[in-house]
CSV table of C-alpha atoms and ligand atoms in Angstrom, one decimal:
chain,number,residue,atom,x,y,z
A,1,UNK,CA,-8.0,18.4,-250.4
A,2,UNK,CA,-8.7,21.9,-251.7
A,3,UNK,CA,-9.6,23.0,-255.3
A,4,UNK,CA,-6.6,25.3,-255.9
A,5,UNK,CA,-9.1,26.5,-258.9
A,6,UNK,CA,-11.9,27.2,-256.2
A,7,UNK,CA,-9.8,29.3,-253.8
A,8,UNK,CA,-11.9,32.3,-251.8
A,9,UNK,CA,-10.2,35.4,-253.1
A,10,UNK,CA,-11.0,37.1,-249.8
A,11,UNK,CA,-11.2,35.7,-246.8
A,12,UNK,CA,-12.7,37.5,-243.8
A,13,UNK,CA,-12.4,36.3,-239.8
A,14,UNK,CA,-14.4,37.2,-236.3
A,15,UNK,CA,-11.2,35.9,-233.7
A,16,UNK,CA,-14.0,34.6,-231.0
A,17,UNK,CA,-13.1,32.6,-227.8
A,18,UNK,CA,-9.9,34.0,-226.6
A,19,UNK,CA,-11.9,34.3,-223.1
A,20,UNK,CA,-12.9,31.0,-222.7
A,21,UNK,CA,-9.5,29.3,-224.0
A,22,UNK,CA,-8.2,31.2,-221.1
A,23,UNK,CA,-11.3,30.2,-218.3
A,24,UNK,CA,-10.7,26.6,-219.7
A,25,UNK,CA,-7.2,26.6,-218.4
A,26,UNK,CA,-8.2,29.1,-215.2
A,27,UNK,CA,-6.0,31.4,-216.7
A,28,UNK,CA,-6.3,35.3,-217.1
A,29,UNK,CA,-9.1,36.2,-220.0
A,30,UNK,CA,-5.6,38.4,-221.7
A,31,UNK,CA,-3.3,35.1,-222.0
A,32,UNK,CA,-6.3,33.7,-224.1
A,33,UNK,CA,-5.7,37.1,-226.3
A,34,UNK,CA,-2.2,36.7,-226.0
A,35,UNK,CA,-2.8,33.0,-227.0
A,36,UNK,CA,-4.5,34.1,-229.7
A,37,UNK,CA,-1.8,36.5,-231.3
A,38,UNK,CA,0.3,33.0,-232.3
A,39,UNK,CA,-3.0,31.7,-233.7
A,40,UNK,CA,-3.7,35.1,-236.0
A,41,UNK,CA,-0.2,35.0,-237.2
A,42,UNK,CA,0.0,31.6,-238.1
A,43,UNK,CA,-3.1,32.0,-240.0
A,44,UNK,CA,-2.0,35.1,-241.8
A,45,UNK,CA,1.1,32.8,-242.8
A,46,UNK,CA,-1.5,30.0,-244.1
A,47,UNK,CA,-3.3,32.2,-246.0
A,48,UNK,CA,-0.3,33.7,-247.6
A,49,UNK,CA,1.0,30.0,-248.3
A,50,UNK,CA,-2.5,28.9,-249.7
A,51,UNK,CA,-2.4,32.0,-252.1
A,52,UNK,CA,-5.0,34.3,-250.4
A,53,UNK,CA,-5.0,37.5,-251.8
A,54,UNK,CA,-7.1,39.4,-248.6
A,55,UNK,CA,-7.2,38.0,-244.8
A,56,UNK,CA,-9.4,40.3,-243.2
A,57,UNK,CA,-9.7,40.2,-239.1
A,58,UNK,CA,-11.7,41.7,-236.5
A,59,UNK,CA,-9.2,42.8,-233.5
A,60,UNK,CA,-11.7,45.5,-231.8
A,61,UNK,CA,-14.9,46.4,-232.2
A,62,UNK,CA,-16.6,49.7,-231.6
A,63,UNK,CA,-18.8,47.9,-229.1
A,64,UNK,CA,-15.3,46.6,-227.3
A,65,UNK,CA,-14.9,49.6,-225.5
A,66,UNK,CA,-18.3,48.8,-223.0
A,67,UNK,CA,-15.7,45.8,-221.8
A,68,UNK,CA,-14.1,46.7,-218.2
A,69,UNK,CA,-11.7,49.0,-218.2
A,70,UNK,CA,-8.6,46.9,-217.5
A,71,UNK,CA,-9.4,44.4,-220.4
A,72,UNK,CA,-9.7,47.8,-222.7
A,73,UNK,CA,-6.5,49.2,-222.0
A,74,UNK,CA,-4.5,45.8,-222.5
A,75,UNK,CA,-6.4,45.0,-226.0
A,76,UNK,CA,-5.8,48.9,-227.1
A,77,UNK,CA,-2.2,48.4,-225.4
A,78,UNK,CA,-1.8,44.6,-226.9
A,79,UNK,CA,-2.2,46.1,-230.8
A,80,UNK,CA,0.3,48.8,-230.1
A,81,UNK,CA,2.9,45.7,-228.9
A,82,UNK,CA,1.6,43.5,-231.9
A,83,UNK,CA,1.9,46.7,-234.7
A,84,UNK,CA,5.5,47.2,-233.2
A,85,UNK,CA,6.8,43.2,-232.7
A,86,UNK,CA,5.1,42.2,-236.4
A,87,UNK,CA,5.7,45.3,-238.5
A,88,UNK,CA,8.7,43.9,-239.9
A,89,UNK,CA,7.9,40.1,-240.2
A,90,UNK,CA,5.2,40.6,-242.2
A,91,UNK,CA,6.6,43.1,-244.3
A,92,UNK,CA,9.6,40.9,-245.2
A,93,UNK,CA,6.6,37.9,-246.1
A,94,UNK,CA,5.9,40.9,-249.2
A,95,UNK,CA,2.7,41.4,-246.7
A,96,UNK,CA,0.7,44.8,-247.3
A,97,UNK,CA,-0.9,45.7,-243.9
A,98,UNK,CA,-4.5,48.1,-244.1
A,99,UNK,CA,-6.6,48.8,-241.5
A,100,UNK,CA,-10.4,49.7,-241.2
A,101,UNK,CA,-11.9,51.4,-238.6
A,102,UNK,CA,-12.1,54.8,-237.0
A,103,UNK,CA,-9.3,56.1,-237.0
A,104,UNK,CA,-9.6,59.6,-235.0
A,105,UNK,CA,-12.1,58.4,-232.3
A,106,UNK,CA,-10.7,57.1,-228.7
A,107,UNK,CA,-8.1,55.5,-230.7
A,108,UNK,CA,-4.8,57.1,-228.7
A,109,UNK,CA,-2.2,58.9,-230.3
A,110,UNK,CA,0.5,56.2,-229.6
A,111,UNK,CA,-1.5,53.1,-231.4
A,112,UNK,CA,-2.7,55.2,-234.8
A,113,UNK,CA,1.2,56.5,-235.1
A,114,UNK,CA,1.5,52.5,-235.1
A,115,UNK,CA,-1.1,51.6,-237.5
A,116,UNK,CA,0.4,54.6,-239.8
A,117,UNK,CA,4.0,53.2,-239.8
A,118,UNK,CA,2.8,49.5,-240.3
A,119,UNK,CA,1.0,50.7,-243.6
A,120,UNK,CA,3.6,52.8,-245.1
A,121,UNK,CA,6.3,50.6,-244.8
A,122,UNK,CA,4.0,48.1,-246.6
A,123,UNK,CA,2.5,49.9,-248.6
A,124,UNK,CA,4.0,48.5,-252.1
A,125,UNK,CA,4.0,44.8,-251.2
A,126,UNK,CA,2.4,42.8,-253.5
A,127,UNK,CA,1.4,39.6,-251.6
A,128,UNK,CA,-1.3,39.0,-249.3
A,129,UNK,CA,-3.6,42.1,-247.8
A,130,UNK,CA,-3.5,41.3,-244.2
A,131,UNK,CA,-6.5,44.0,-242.8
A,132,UNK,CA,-7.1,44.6,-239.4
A,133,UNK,CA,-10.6,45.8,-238.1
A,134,UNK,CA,-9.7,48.4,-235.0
A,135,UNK,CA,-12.1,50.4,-233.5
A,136,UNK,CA,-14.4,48.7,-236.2
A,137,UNK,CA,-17.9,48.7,-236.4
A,138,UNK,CA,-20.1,48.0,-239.6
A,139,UNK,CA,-22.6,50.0,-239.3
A,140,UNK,CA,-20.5,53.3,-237.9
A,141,UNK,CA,-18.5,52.5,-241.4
A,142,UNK,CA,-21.7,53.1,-243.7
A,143,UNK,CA,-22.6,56.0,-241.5
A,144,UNK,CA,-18.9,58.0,-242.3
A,145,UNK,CA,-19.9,56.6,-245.6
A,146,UNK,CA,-22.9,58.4,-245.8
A,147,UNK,CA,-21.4,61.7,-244.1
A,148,UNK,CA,-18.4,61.7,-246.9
A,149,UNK,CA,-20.9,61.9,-249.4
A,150,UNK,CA,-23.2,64.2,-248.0
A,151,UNK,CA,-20.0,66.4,-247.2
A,152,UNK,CA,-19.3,66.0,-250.9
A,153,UNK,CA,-22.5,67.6,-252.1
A,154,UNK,CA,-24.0,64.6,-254.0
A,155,UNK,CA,-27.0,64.6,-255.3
A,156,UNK,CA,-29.1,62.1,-253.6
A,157,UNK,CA,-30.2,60.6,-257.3
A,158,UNK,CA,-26.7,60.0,-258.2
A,159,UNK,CA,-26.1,57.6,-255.2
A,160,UNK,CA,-25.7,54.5,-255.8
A,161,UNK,CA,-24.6,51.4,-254.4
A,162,UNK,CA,-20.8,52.0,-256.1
A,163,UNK,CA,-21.2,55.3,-254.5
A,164,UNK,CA,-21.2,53.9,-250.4
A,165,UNK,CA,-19.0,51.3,-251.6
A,166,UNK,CA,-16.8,54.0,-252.8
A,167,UNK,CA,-16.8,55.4,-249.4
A,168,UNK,CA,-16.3,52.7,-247.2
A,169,UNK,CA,-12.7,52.8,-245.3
A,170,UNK,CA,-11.0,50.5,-248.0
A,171,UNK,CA,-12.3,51.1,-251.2
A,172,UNK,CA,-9.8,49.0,-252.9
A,173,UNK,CA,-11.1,45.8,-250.9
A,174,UNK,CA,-13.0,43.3,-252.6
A,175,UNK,CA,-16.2,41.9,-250.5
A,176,UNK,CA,-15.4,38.4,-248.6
A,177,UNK,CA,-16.0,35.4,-250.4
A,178,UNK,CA,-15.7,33.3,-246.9
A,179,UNK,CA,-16.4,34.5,-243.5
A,180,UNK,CA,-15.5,32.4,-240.3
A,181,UNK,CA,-16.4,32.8,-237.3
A,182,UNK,CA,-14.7,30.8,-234.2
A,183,UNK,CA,-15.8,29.1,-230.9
A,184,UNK,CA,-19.5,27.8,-232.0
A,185,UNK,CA,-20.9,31.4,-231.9
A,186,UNK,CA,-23.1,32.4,-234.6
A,187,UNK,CA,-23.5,36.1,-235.1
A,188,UNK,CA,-22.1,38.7,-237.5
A,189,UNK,CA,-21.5,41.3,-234.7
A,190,UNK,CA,-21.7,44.6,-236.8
A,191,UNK,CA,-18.5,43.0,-239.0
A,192,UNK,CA,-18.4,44.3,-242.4
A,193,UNK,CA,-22.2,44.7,-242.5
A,194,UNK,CA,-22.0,46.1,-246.6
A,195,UNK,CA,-19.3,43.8,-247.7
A,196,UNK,CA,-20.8,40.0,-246.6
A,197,UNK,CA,-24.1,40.8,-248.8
A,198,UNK,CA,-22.8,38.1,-250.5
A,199,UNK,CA,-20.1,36.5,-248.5
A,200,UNK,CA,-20.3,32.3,-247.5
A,201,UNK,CA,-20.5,31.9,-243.9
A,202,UNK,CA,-18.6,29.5,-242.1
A,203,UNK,CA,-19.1,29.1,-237.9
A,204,UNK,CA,-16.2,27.2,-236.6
A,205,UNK,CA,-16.1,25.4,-233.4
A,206,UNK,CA,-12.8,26.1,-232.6
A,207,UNK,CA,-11.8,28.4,-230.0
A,208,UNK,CA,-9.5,31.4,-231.8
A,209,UNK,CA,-6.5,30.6,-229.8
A,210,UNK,CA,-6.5,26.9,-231.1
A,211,UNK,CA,-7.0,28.3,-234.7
A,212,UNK,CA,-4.4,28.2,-236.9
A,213,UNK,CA,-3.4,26.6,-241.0
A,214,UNK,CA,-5.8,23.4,-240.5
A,215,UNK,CA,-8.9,24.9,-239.0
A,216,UNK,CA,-8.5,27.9,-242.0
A,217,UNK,CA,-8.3,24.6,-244.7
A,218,UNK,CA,-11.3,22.9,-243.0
A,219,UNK,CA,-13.3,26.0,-243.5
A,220,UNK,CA,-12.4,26.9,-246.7
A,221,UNK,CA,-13.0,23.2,-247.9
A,222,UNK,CA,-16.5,23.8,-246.4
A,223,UNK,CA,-17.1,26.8,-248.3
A,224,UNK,CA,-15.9,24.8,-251.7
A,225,UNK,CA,-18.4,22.5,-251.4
A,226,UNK,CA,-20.9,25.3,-251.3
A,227,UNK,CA,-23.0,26.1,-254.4
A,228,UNK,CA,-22.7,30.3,-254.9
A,229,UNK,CA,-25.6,31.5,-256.8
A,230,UNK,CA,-25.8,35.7,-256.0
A,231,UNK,CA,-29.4,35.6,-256.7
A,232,UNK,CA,-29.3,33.6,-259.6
A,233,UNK,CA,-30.6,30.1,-260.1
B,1,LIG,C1,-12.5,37.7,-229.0
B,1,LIG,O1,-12.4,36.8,-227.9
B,1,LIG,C2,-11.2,38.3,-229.3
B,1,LIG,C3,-11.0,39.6,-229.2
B,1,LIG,C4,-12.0,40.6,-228.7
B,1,LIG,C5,-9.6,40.2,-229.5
B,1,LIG,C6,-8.8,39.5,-230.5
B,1,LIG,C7,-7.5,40.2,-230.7
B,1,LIG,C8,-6.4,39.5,-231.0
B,1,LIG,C9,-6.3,38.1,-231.2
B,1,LIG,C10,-5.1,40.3,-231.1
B,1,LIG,C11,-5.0,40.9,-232.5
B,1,LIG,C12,-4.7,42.3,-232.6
B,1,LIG,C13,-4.2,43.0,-233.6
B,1,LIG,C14,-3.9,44.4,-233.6
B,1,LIG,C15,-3.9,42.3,-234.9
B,1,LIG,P1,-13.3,37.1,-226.6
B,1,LIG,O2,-12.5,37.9,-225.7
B,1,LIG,O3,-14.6,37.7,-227.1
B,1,LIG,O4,-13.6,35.7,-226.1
B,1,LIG,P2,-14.9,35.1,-225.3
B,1,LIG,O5,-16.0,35.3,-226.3
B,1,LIG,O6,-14.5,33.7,-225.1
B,1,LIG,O7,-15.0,35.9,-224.1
């Protein structure tokens, strides 16, 4: 059972495993992603029923781009298809969509036209924050960071750390309380480097196409029965 009084504000996700799922079953690695399109959605949809405020998820990473070319093009084509076929749904779930990551770099022309119409049409809803990390990468996001405020002409006394968090692609984001991390791997992979300072990490076993509403309780009953200190004792 979960302490409705104890519920992560913010709730942050690395989708690992879709690859394996898919070798499991001797299927193609991209019916593992696909796979795990019906497990991000139904956890978005647990989340919002759980009272979540933020779901953040990593869909591509800078470093996804090294993969072969084919399996590029299908996960750069796959969030064009998934922008398109969810848009609606989740804006009629009072969902605001956001997305982090760089925006002008490799990303083509048709997917960032997607990501912009996805955000304005929910740009006033009030219920969940559902962001998605594309063309992501943490430590690339405190380097633009750094370059706005240089641009800016700040003097290098007045920075502090309000001043990069100012900066980062979503100022308006509140750091992760809980971090997950599927299929028994347990790295942070250049996600949200800044924001997890702080953040309780969960590593799930569960391959991200099996995840879904009671994997996301599991984890955050794990992360309730953690004792949050920030530095103090
Ligand atoms: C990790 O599994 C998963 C990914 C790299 C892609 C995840 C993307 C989705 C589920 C689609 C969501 C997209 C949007 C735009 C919301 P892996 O391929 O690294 O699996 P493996 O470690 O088993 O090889």
């Amino acid at each position: 059972m979960l302490d409705p009084s104890r519920m992560p504000a913010h709730v942050a996700c690395i989708m690992d495993g879709n690859g394996r799922w898919a070798n499991e079953r001797g299927l193609k690695r991209t019916a593992g992603h696909e796979q795990g399109e019906q497990a991000l959605f139904d956890t978005v949809d647990a989340a919002r029923e759980l009272g979540i405020g933020w779901f953040t998820v990593y869909a591509f990473s800078t470093e996804n781009w090294k993969r072969p070319p084919e399996e590029v093009k299908f996960l750069v084509n796959y969030s064009r298809v998934i922008l398109d076929r969810r848009r609606q749904e989740l804006h009629d779930r009072n969902i605001r969509i956001r997305v982090i990551g760089r925006r002008n770099w490799r990303v083509p022309r048709g997917v960032s036209k997607r990501i912009e119409l996805a955000e304005e049409l929910t740009r006033h809803n009030t219920g969940l924050t559902f962001t998605v990390a594309f063309n992501y990468g943490g430590r690339a996001e405190i380097v633009d960071a750094v370059r706005a405020i240089v641009a800016e002409g700040t003097a290098p006394g007045k920075i502090d750390e309000r001043t990069i968090a100012r900066h980062l692609y979503d100022p308006d984001m509140p750091d992760p309380d809980l971090l997950i991390r599927t299929s028994g791997e347990e790295r942070i992979s250049n996600f949200l480097l800044w924001q997890i300072a702080y953040s309780e990490l969960v590593f799930s076993d569960t391959l991200w196409p099996d995840f879904g509403r009671e994997p996301l309780i599991a984890a955050i009953a794990e992360y309730q029965a953690r004792d949050r200190r920030f530095g103090k004792i």
